[in-house]
PDB file of C-alpha atoms in Angstrom:
ATOM      1  CA  GLU A 146       0.000   0.000   0.000  1.00  0.00           C
ATOM      2  CA  ILE A 147       1.350   3.393  -1.015  1.00  0.00           C
ATOM      3  CA  LEU A 148       0.690   6.093   1.571  1.00  0.00           C
ATOM      4  CA  THR A 149       0.301   9.764   0.767  1.00  0.00           C
ATOM      5  CA  PRO A 150       2.607  12.195   2.619  1.00  0.00           C
ATOM      6  CA  SER A 151      -0.259  13.197   4.944  1.00  0.00           C
ATOM      7  CA  ASN A 152      -0.749   9.536   5.969  1.00  0.00           C
ATOM      8  CA  GLN A 153       2.888   8.722   6.770  1.00  0.00           C
ATOM      9  CA  LEU A 154       2.940   8.242  10.541  1.00  0.00           C
ATOM     10  CA  ASN A 155       6.740   7.780  10.786  1.00  0.00           C
ATOM     11  CA  LEU A 156       9.347  10.275   9.660  1.00  0.00           C
ATOM     12  CA  TYR A 157      12.759   9.017   8.557  1.00  0.00           C
ATOM     13  CA  GLY A 158      15.901  10.922   7.649  1.00  0.00           C
ATOM     14  CA  PHE A 159      14.741  14.378   8.727  1.00  0.00           C
ATOM     15  CA  THR A 160      15.761  14.338  12.406  1.00  0.00           C
ATOM     16  CA  GLU A 161      18.071  17.357  12.214  1.00  0.00           C
ATOM     17  CA  TYR A 162      15.701  19.391  10.036  1.00  0.00           C
ATOM     18  CA  PHE A 163      12.831  18.575  12.392  1.00  0.00           C
ATOM     19  CA  LYS A 164      14.778  19.590  15.515  1.00  0.00           C
ATOM     20  CA  TYR A 165      15.822  22.824  13.812  1.00  0.00           C
ATOM     21  CA  PHE A 166      12.253  23.734  12.819  1.00  0.00           C
ATOM     22  CA  VAL A 167      10.917  22.877  16.300  1.00  0.00           C
ATOM     23  CA  ASP A 168      13.621  25.058  17.836  1.00  0.00           C
ATOM     24  CA  LEU A 169      12.717  27.971  15.540  1.00  0.00           C
ATOM     25  CA  TYR A 170       9.031  27.557  16.352  1.00  0.00           C
ATOM     26  CA  ASN A 171       9.587  27.364  20.114  1.00  0.00           C
ATOM     27  CA  LYS A 172      11.784  30.484  20.024  1.00  0.00           C
ATOM     28  CA  LYS A 173       9.064  32.260  18.016  1.00  0.00           C
ATOM     29  CA  SER A 174      11.601  32.698  15.200  1.00  0.00           C
ATOM     30  CA  LEU A 175       9.944  30.523  12.570  1.00  0.00           C
ATOM     31  CA  PRO A 176       9.642  32.514   9.321  1.00  0.00           C
ATOM     32  CA  ASN A 177       6.083  33.053   8.085  1.00  0.00           C
ATOM     33  CA  VAL A 178       6.939  31.896   4.563  1.00  0.00           C
ATOM     34  CA  ILE A 179       9.215  28.875   4.132  1.00  0.00           C
ATOM     35  CA  LEU A 180      10.204  27.397   0.794  1.00  0.00           C
ATOM     36  CA  LEU A 181      11.453  23.801   0.846  1.00  0.00           C
ATOM     37  CA  ASN A 182      13.395  23.091  -2.300  1.00  0.00           C
ATOM     38  CA  GLY A 183      14.869  19.727  -3.242  1.00  0.00           C
ATOM     39  CA  PRO A 184      14.667  16.781  -5.598  1.00  0.00           C
ATOM     40  CA  LYS A 185      11.281  15.148  -6.074  1.00  0.00           C
ATOM     41  CA  GLY A 186      10.677  12.122  -3.875  1.00  0.00           C
ATOM     42  CA  LEU A 187      12.877  13.045  -0.903  1.00  0.00           C
ATOM     43  CA  GLY A 188       9.973  13.338   1.518  1.00  0.00           C
ATOM     44  CA  LYS A 189       9.665  17.122   1.806  1.00  0.00           C
ATOM     45  CA  SER A 190       5.849  16.883   2.004  1.00  0.00           C
ATOM     46  CA  THR A 191       5.986  14.100   4.593  1.00  0.00           C
ATOM     47  CA  PHE A 192       8.412  16.175   6.669  1.00  0.00           C
ATOM     48  CA  ILE A 193       6.154  19.236   6.570  1.00  0.00           C
ATOM     49  CA  TYR A 194       3.036  17.210   7.447  1.00  0.00           C
ATOM     50  CA  HIS A 195       4.915  15.932  10.513  1.00  0.00           C
ATOM     51  CA  PHE A 196       5.982  19.424  11.501  1.00  0.00           C
ATOM     52  CA  ILE A 197       2.445  20.744  10.974  1.00  0.00           C
ATOM     53  CA  ASN A 198       1.093  17.934  13.144  1.00  0.00           C
ATOM     54  CA  TYR A 199       3.644  18.787  15.814  1.00  0.00           C
ATOM     55  CA  ILE A 200       2.441  22.408  15.898  1.00  0.00           C
ATOM     56  CA  LEU A 201      -1.283  21.742  15.690  1.00  0.00           C
ATOM     57  CA  SER A 202      -1.344  18.844  18.170  1.00  0.00           C
ATOM     58  CA  LEU A 203       0.672  20.490  20.963  1.00  0.00           C
ATOM     59  CA  LYS A 204      -2.414  21.024  23.157  1.00  0.00           C
ATOM     60  CA  GLU A 205      -4.316  17.923  22.041  1.00  0.00           C
ATOM     61  CA  GLU A 206      -4.622  14.456  23.504  1.00  0.00           C
ATOM     62  CA  GLY A 207      -2.069  12.224  21.849  1.00  0.00           C
ATOM     63  CA  PRO A 208       0.286  14.985  20.651  1.00  0.00           C
ATOM     64  CA  TYR A 209       3.102  14.442  18.183  1.00  0.00           C
ATOM     65  CA  ASN A 210       5.899  12.200  19.480  1.00  0.00           C
ATOM     66  CA  LYS A 211       8.915  14.399  18.752  1.00  0.00           C
ATOM     67  CA  THR A 212      11.361  11.921  20.320  1.00  0.00           C
ATOM     68  CA  ASP A 213      10.569   9.159  17.816  1.00  0.00           C
ATOM     69  CA  LEU A 214       9.162  11.432  15.052  1.00  0.00           C
ATOM     70  CA  ILE A 215       5.799   9.694  14.999  1.00  0.00           C
ATOM     71  CA  ILE A 216       2.321  11.121  14.449  1.00  0.00           C
ATOM     72  CA  ASN A 217      -0.215   9.702  16.878  1.00  0.00           C
ATOM     73  CA  SER A 218      -2.989   8.489  14.577  1.00  0.00           C
ATOM     74  CA  THR A 219      -5.597   9.220  17.252  1.00  0.00           C
ATOM     75  CA  ASN A 220      -4.790  12.917  17.571  1.00  0.00           C
ATOM     76  CA  LYS A 221      -7.471  15.306  16.435  1.00  0.00           C
ATOM     77  CA  SER A 222      -5.352  17.359  14.016  1.00  0.00           C
ATOM     78  CA  TYR A 223      -4.122  14.296  12.120  1.00  0.00           C
ATOM     79  CA  ASN A 224      -7.676  13.126  11.528  1.00  0.00           C
ATOM     80  CA  LEU A 225      -9.022  16.577  10.637  1.00  0.00           C
ATOM     81  CA  ILE A 226      -6.246  17.171   8.105  1.00  0.00           C
ATOM     82  CA  ASN A 227      -6.717  13.753   6.521  1.00  0.00           C
ATOM     83  CA  ASN A 228     -10.436  14.430   6.176  1.00  0.00           C
ATOM     84  CA  SER A 229      -9.707  17.905   4.710  1.00  0.00           C
ATOM     85  CA  ILE A 230     -11.707  19.661   7.446  1.00  0.00           C
ATOM     86  CA  HIS A 231      -9.106  21.203   9.774  1.00  0.00           C
ATOM     87  CA  PRO A 232     -10.257  24.816  10.346  1.00  0.00           C
ATOM     88  CA  ASN A 233      -6.678  26.148  10.650  1.00  0.00           C
ATOM     89  CA  PHE A 234      -5.072  24.242   7.767  1.00  0.00           C
ATOM     90  CA  PHE A 235      -5.288  24.854   4.018  1.00  0.00           C
ATOM     91  CA  LEU A 236      -3.733  22.691   1.318  1.00  0.00           C
ATOM     92  CA  LEU A 237      -3.051  24.220  -2.084  1.00  0.00           C
ATOM     93  CA  ASP A 238      -2.022  21.620  -4.634  1.00  0.00           C
ATOM     94  CA  ASN A 239      -2.867  20.426  -8.097  1.00  0.00           C
ATOM     95  CA  ASP A 240      -5.752  18.079  -8.875  1.00  0.00           C
ATOM     96  CA  ILE A 241      -5.238  14.603 -10.244  1.00  0.00           C
ATOM     97  CA  LYS A 242      -6.941  15.797 -13.448  1.00  0.00           C
ATOM     98  CA  ASN A 243      -4.899  19.008 -13.762  1.00  0.00           C
ATOM     99  CA  SER A 244      -1.176  19.406 -13.496  1.00  0.00           C
ATOM    100  CA  GLU A 245      -1.635  23.171 -12.994  1.00  0.00           C
ATOM    101  CA  ILE A 246      -2.724  24.860  -9.788  1.00  0.00           C
ATOM    102  CA  LYS A 247      -5.392  27.185 -11.093  1.00  0.00           C
ATOM    103  CA  ILE A 248      -6.424  30.592  -9.787  1.00  0.00           C
ATOM    104  CA  GLU A 249      -9.749  29.261  -8.414  1.00  0.00           C
ATOM    105  CA  LYS A 250      -7.810  27.337  -5.792  1.00  0.00           C
ATOM    106  CA  VAL A 251      -5.828  30.442  -4.854  1.00  0.00           C
ATOM    107  CA  ARG A 252      -9.114  32.357  -4.528  1.00  0.00           C
ATOM    108  CA  ASN A 253     -10.233  29.715  -2.000  1.00  0.00           C
ATOM    109  CA  LEU A 254      -6.954  30.300  -0.169  1.00  0.00           C
ATOM    110  CA  ILE A 255      -7.676  34.050  -0.119  1.00  0.00           C
ATOM    111  CA  LYS A 256     -11.038  33.329   1.572  1.00  0.00           C
ATOM    112  CA  PHE A 257      -9.322  31.065   4.122  1.00  0.00           C
ATOM    113  CA  HIS A 258      -6.619  33.675   4.762  1.00  0.00           C
ATOM    114  CA  SER A 259      -9.155  36.460   5.358  1.00  0.00           C
ATOM    115  CA  LYS A 260     -10.944  34.566   8.146  1.00  0.00           C
ATOM    116  CA  SER A 261      -9.713  34.526  11.714  1.00  0.00           C
ATOM    117  CA  ALA A 262      -8.087  31.384  13.090  1.00  0.00           C
ATOM    118  CA  TYR A 263     -10.234  28.930  15.020  1.00  0.00           C
ATOM    119  CA  LEU A 264      -9.713  29.325  18.792  1.00  0.00           C
ATOM    120  CA  ASP A 265      -7.303  32.218  18.153  1.00  0.00           C
ATOM    121  CA  SER A 266      -4.703  29.702  17.107  1.00  0.00           C
ATOM    122  CA  ILE A 267      -2.308  29.787  14.199  1.00  0.00           C
ATOM    123  CA  LYS A 268      -3.177  29.084  10.587  1.00  0.00           C
ATOM    124  CA  ILE A 269      -1.052  26.948   8.321  1.00  0.00           C
ATOM    125  CA  VAL A 270      -1.001  26.880   4.532  1.00  0.00           C
ATOM    126  CA  LEU A 271       0.788  24.115   2.661  1.00  0.00           C
ATOM    127  CA  ILE A 272       1.492  24.758  -1.005  1.00  0.00           C
ATOM    128  CA  ASP A 273       2.601  21.447  -2.459  1.00  0.00           C
ATOM    129  CA  SER A 274       4.292  21.291  -5.859  1.00  0.00           C
ATOM    130  CA  ALA A 275       4.567  25.068  -6.215  1.00  0.00           C
ATOM    131  CA  GLU A 276       6.091  24.600  -9.635  1.00  0.00           C
ATOM    132  CA  ASN A 277       2.544  23.772 -10.811  1.00  0.00           C
ATOM    133  CA  LEU A 278       1.246  27.273 -10.091  1.00  0.00           C
ATOM    134  CA  ASN A 279       0.315  28.979 -13.356  1.00  0.00           C
ATOM    135  CA  ILE A 280       1.151  32.662 -13.858  1.00  0.00           C
ATOM    136  CA  ASN A 281      -2.269  33.914 -12.684  1.00  0.00           C
ATOM    137  CA  SER A 282      -2.315  31.758  -9.549  1.00  0.00           C
ATOM    138  CA  SER A 283       1.312  32.728  -8.792  1.00  0.00           C
ATOM    139  CA  ASN A 284       0.475  36.434  -8.984  1.00  0.00           C
ATOM    140  CA  ALA A 285      -2.607  36.001  -6.779  1.00  0.00           C
ATOM    141  CA  LEU A 286      -0.501  34.084  -4.260  1.00  0.00           C
ATOM    142  CA  LEU A 287       2.054  36.916  -4.116  1.00  0.00           C
ATOM    143  CA  LYS A 288      -0.555  39.292  -2.711  1.00  0.00           C
ATOM    144  CA  ILE A 289      -1.359  36.881   0.119  1.00  0.00           C
ATOM    145  CA  LEU A 290       2.321  36.325   0.928  1.00  0.00           C
ATOM    146  CA  GLU A 291       2.886  40.086   1.116  1.00  0.00           C
ATOM    147  CA  GLU A 292      -0.057  40.534   3.483  1.00  0.00           C
ATOM    148  CA  SER A 293       0.698  37.532   5.682  1.00  0.00           C
ATOM    149  CA  ARG A 294      -0.304  37.823   9.320  1.00  0.00           C
ATOM    150  CA  ASP A 295       1.928  36.898  12.263  1.00  0.00           C
ATOM    151  CA  ASN A 296      -0.219  33.889  13.117  1.00  0.00           C
ATOM    152  CA  THR A 297      -0.188  32.434   9.576  1.00  0.00           C
ATOM    153  CA  PHE A 298       2.591  30.191   8.306  1.00  0.00           C
ATOM    154  CA  PHE A 299       3.109  29.233   4.666  1.00  0.00           C
ATOM    155  CA  PHE A 300       5.078  26.134   3.729  1.00  0.00           C
ATOM    156  CA  ILE A 301       5.871  26.036   0.018  1.00  0.00           C
ATOM    157  CA  ILE A 302       7.245  22.811  -1.442  1.00  0.00           C
ATOM    158  CA  GLN A 303       9.085  22.942  -4.734  1.00  0.00           C
ATOM    159  CA  ASN A 304      10.693  20.261  -6.847  1.00  0.00           C
ATOM    160  CA  SER A 305      14.172  21.676  -7.497  1.00  0.00           C
ATOM    161  CA  SER A 306      14.173  20.570 -11.129  1.00  0.00           C
ATOM    162  CA  SER A 307      11.341  23.029 -11.876  1.00  0.00           C
ATOM    163  CA  LYS A 308      11.029  26.805 -11.675  1.00  0.00           C
ATOM    164  CA  ILE A 309       8.757  29.072  -9.651  1.00  0.00           C
ATOM    165  CA  LEU A 310       8.406  32.825  -9.922  1.00  0.00           C
ATOM    166  CA  GLU A 311      11.402  34.640  -8.522  1.00  0.00           C
ATOM    167  CA  THR A 312       9.039  37.001  -6.688  1.00  0.00           C
ATOM    168  CA  ILE A 313       7.624  34.045  -4.699  1.00  0.00           C
ATOM    169  CA  ARG A 314      11.141  32.845  -3.908  1.00  0.00           C
ATOM    170  CA  SER A 315      12.149  36.352  -2.785  1.00  0.00           C
ATOM    171  CA  ARG A 316       9.298  36.467  -0.225  1.00  0.00           C
ATOM    172  CA  SER A 317      10.364  33.149   1.305  1.00  0.00           C
ATOM    173  CA  ILE A 318      13.120  31.823   3.487  1.00  0.00           C
ATOM    174  CA  GLU A 319      14.466  28.958   1.401  1.00  0.00           C
ATOM    175  CA  PHE A 320      15.663  25.650   2.802  1.00  0.00           C
ATOM    176  CA  LYS A 321      17.405  23.384   0.307  1.00  0.00           C
ATOM    177  CA  ILE A 322      16.695  19.794   1.278  1.00  0.00           C
ATOM    178  CA  PHE A 323      19.180  17.151   0.213  1.00  0.00           C
ATOM    179  CA  PHE A 324      20.713  13.987   1.591  1.00  0.00           C
ATOM    180  CA  THR A 325      24.243  12.742   1.198  1.00  0.00           C
ATOM    181  CA  LEU A 326      25.528   9.207   1.599  1.00  0.00           C
TER     182      LEU A 326
END
């Protein structure tokens, strides 16, 4: 059985990245817009889903196990995200039918961004496969990134073999993900 990144309960190979991101978050130094750039298939999406679960499940029963890098499958945030109903999480990605991320999806993100966070918590936006943004959706996204609130975090995942608009890159703190043997 092939699991999607959001369903991977164990995280492998990202221990140092995870510790670094947790440290930034706990020191309130986590940038609002993070671009993860690296070869396709490394597990960037899985890593970010784990980090998102860590943040969102901190005050829940069965929080993220940061010692073993394991998502507790009974925690509320994990189940809400997997059912696409978490009030403080928005996923922007391409459809199975379309390789492009169209502007309609970015308009839905604009609506999400304009609403206040549930329980005065933080809001998280995951943009997966940012290289699939077309020019119109990229330009609409720029406006949101420029007007980002302190309690909203954007995680942008890009396959390093593809290009994204330089203006999106310039509004992000870029982390190049790679592994060496």
